[in-house]
Short mmCIF file of C-alpha atoms in Angstrom, two decimals:
data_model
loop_
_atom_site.label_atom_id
_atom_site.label_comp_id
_atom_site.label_asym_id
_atom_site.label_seq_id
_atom_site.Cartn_x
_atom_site.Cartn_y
_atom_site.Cartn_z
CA UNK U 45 124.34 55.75 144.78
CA UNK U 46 126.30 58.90 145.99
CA UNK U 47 126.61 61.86 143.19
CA UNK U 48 129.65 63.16 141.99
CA UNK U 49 131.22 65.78 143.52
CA UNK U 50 130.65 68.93 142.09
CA UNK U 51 133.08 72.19 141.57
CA UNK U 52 129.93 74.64 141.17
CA UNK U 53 130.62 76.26 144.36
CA UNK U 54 132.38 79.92 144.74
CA UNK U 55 135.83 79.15 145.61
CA UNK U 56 139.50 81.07 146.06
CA UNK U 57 141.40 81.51 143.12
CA UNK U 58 144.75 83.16 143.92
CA UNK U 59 147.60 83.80 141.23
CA UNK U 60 150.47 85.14 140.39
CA UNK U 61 151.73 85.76 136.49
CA UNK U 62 154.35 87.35 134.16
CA UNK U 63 153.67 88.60 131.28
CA UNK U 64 155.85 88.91 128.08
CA UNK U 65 154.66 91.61 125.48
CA UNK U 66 157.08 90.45 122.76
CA UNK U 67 156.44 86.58 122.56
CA UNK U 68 152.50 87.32 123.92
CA UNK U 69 152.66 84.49 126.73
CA UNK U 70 151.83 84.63 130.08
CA UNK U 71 153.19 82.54 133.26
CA UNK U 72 150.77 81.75 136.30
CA UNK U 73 151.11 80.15 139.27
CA UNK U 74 147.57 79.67 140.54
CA UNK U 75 146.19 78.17 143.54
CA UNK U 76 142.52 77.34 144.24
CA UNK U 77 140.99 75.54 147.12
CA UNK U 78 137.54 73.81 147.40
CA UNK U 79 135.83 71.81 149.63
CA UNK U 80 132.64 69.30 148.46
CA UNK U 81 130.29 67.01 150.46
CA UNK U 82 127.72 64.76 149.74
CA UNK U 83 125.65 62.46 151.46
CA UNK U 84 122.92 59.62 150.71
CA UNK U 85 121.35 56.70 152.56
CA UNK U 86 123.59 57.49 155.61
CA UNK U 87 126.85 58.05 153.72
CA UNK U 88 128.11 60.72 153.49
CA UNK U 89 131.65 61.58 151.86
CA UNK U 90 133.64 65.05 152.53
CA UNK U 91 136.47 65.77 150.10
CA UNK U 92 139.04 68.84 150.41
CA UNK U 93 141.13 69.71 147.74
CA UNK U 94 144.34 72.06 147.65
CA UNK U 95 145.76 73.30 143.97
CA UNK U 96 148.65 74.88 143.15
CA UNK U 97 149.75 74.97 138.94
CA UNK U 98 151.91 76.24 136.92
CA UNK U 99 150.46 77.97 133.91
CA UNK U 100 151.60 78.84 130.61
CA UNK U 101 149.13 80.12 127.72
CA UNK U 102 149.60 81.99 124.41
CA UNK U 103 147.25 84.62 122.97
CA UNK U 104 145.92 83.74 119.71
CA UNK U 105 145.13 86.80 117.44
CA UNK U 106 143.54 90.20 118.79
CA UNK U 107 139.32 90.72 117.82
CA UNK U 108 138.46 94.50 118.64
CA UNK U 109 140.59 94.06 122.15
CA UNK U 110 139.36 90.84 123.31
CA UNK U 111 141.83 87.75 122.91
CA UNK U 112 141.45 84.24 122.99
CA UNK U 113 144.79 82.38 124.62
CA UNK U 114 145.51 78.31 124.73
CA UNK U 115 147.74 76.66 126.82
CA UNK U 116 148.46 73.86 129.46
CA UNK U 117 149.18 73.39 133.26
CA UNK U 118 150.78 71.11 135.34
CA UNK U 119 149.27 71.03 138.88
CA UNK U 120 149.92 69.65 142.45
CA UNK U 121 146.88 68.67 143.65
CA UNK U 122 146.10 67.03 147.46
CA UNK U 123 143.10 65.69 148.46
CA UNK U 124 141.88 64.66 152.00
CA UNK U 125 138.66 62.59 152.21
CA UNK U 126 136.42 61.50 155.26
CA UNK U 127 133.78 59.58 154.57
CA UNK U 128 131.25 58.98 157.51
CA UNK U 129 128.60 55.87 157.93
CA UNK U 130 125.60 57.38 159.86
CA UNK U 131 127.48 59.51 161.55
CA UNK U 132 130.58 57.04 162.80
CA UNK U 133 133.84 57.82 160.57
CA UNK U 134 134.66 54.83 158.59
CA UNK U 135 137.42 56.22 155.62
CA UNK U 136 140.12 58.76 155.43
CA UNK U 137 142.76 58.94 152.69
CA UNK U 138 145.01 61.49 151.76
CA UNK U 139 146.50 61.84 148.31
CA UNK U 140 149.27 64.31 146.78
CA UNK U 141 149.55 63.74 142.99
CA UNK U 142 150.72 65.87 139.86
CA UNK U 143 147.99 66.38 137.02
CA UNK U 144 148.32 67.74 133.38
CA UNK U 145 145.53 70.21 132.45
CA UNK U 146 144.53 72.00 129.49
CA UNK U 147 143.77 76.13 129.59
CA UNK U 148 141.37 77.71 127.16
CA UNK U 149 140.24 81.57 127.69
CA UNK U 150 139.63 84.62 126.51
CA UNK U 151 141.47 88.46 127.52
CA UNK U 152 141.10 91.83 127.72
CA UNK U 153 144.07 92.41 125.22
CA UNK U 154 147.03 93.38 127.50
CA UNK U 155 149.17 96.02 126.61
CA UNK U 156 152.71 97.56 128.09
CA UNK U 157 150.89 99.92 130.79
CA UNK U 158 147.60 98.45 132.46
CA UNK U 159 147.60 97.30 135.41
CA UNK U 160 144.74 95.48 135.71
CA UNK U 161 142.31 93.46 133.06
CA UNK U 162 139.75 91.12 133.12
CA UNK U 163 139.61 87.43 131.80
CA UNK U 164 137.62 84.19 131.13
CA UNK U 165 139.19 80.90 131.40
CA UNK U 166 138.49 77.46 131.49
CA UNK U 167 140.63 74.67 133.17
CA UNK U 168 140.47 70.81 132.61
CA UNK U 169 142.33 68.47 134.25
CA UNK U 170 141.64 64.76 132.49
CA UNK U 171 143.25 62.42 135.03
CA UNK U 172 141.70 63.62 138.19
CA UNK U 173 140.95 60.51 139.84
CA UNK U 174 141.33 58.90 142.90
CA UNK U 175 141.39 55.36 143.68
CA UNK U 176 140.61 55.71 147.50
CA UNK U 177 139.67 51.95 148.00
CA UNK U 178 139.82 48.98 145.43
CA UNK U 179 137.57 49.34 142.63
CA UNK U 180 136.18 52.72 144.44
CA UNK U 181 137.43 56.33 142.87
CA UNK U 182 136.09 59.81 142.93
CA UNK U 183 136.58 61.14 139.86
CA UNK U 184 137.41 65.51 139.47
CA UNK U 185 137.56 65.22 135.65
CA UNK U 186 135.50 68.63 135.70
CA UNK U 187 135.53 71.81 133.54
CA UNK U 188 136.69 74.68 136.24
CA UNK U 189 135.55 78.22 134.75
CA UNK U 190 136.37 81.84 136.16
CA UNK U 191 134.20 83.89 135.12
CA UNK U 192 134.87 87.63 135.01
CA UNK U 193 138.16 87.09 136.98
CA UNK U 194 140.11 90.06 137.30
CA UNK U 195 144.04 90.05 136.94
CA UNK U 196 145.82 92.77 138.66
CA UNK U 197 149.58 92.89 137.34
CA UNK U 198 151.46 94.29 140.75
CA UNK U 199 154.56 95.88 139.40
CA UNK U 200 152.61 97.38 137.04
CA UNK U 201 149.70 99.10 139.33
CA UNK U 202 153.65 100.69 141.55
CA UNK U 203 154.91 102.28 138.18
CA UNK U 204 151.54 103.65 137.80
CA UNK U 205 151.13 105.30 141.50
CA UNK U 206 154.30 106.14 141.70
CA UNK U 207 153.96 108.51 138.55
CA UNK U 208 150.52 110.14 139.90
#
């Protein structure tokens, strides 16, 4: 009777790339953190979940300066859940796992001197489940989209300020 938990909130989404002009790939490490709770009949469940993954995508092709890319992820995930009986705490589990995940987006196209761009992509992670009693799992199998994300390349944005 309690809903899935749902990753339709604003949450952090902190990375970290490289970028290689001549083979058009990128490397990320990105981390995201959310928090979900929902509650029915007295239950009520409170999951927190920490994310850190290692990206690697490929750009496919160049349309008038906007690029799709394709790729995968591997991802440490850990989850802490409380769940709570009218009130009175009843379960808490903790779980660290590894998860394969599949990245799908689209680019600004990059090129040897910006600093910054803007992107679209679209995680999915199809083994995110957790067995947190027998025969009872939460399942994360969800689509994660950023939307407009913006991508500031660091070393980049110093070359630039240091030659103004």
């Amino acid at each position: 009777y309690l809903d899935d938990h749902q990753v339709s909130k604003i949450f952090p989404d902190i990375g970290l790339g490289y970028y290689n002009y001549k083979a058009d790939l990128c490397f990320n490490v990105a981390w995201r953190s959310f928090q979900s709770k929902i509650n029915a009949y007295g239950l009520a469940q409170e999951v927190k979940r920490n994310s850190i993954a290692l990206e690697m995508y490929k750009f496919l092709g160049d349309y008038h300066g906007f690029v799709p890319f394709v790729g995968g992820a591997i991802s440490y995930e850990r989850f802490h859940v409380n769940e709570y009986d009218n009130g009175n705490l009843n379960l808490t589990y903790t779980k660290t796992m590894a998860s394969p995940g599949i990245l799908v987006g689209w680019d600004i196209r990059p090129t040897r001197v910006d600093w910054w761009g803007i992107r679209t992509n679209i995680r999915y992670f199809p083994f995110l489940k957790l067995e947190v009693q027998k025969d009872a799992k939460i399942d994360f199998q969800q689509i994660e989209l950023n939307f407009l994300q913006l991508v500031i390349y660091p070393n980049r944005m110093y070359a630039y300020l240091k030659k103004q």
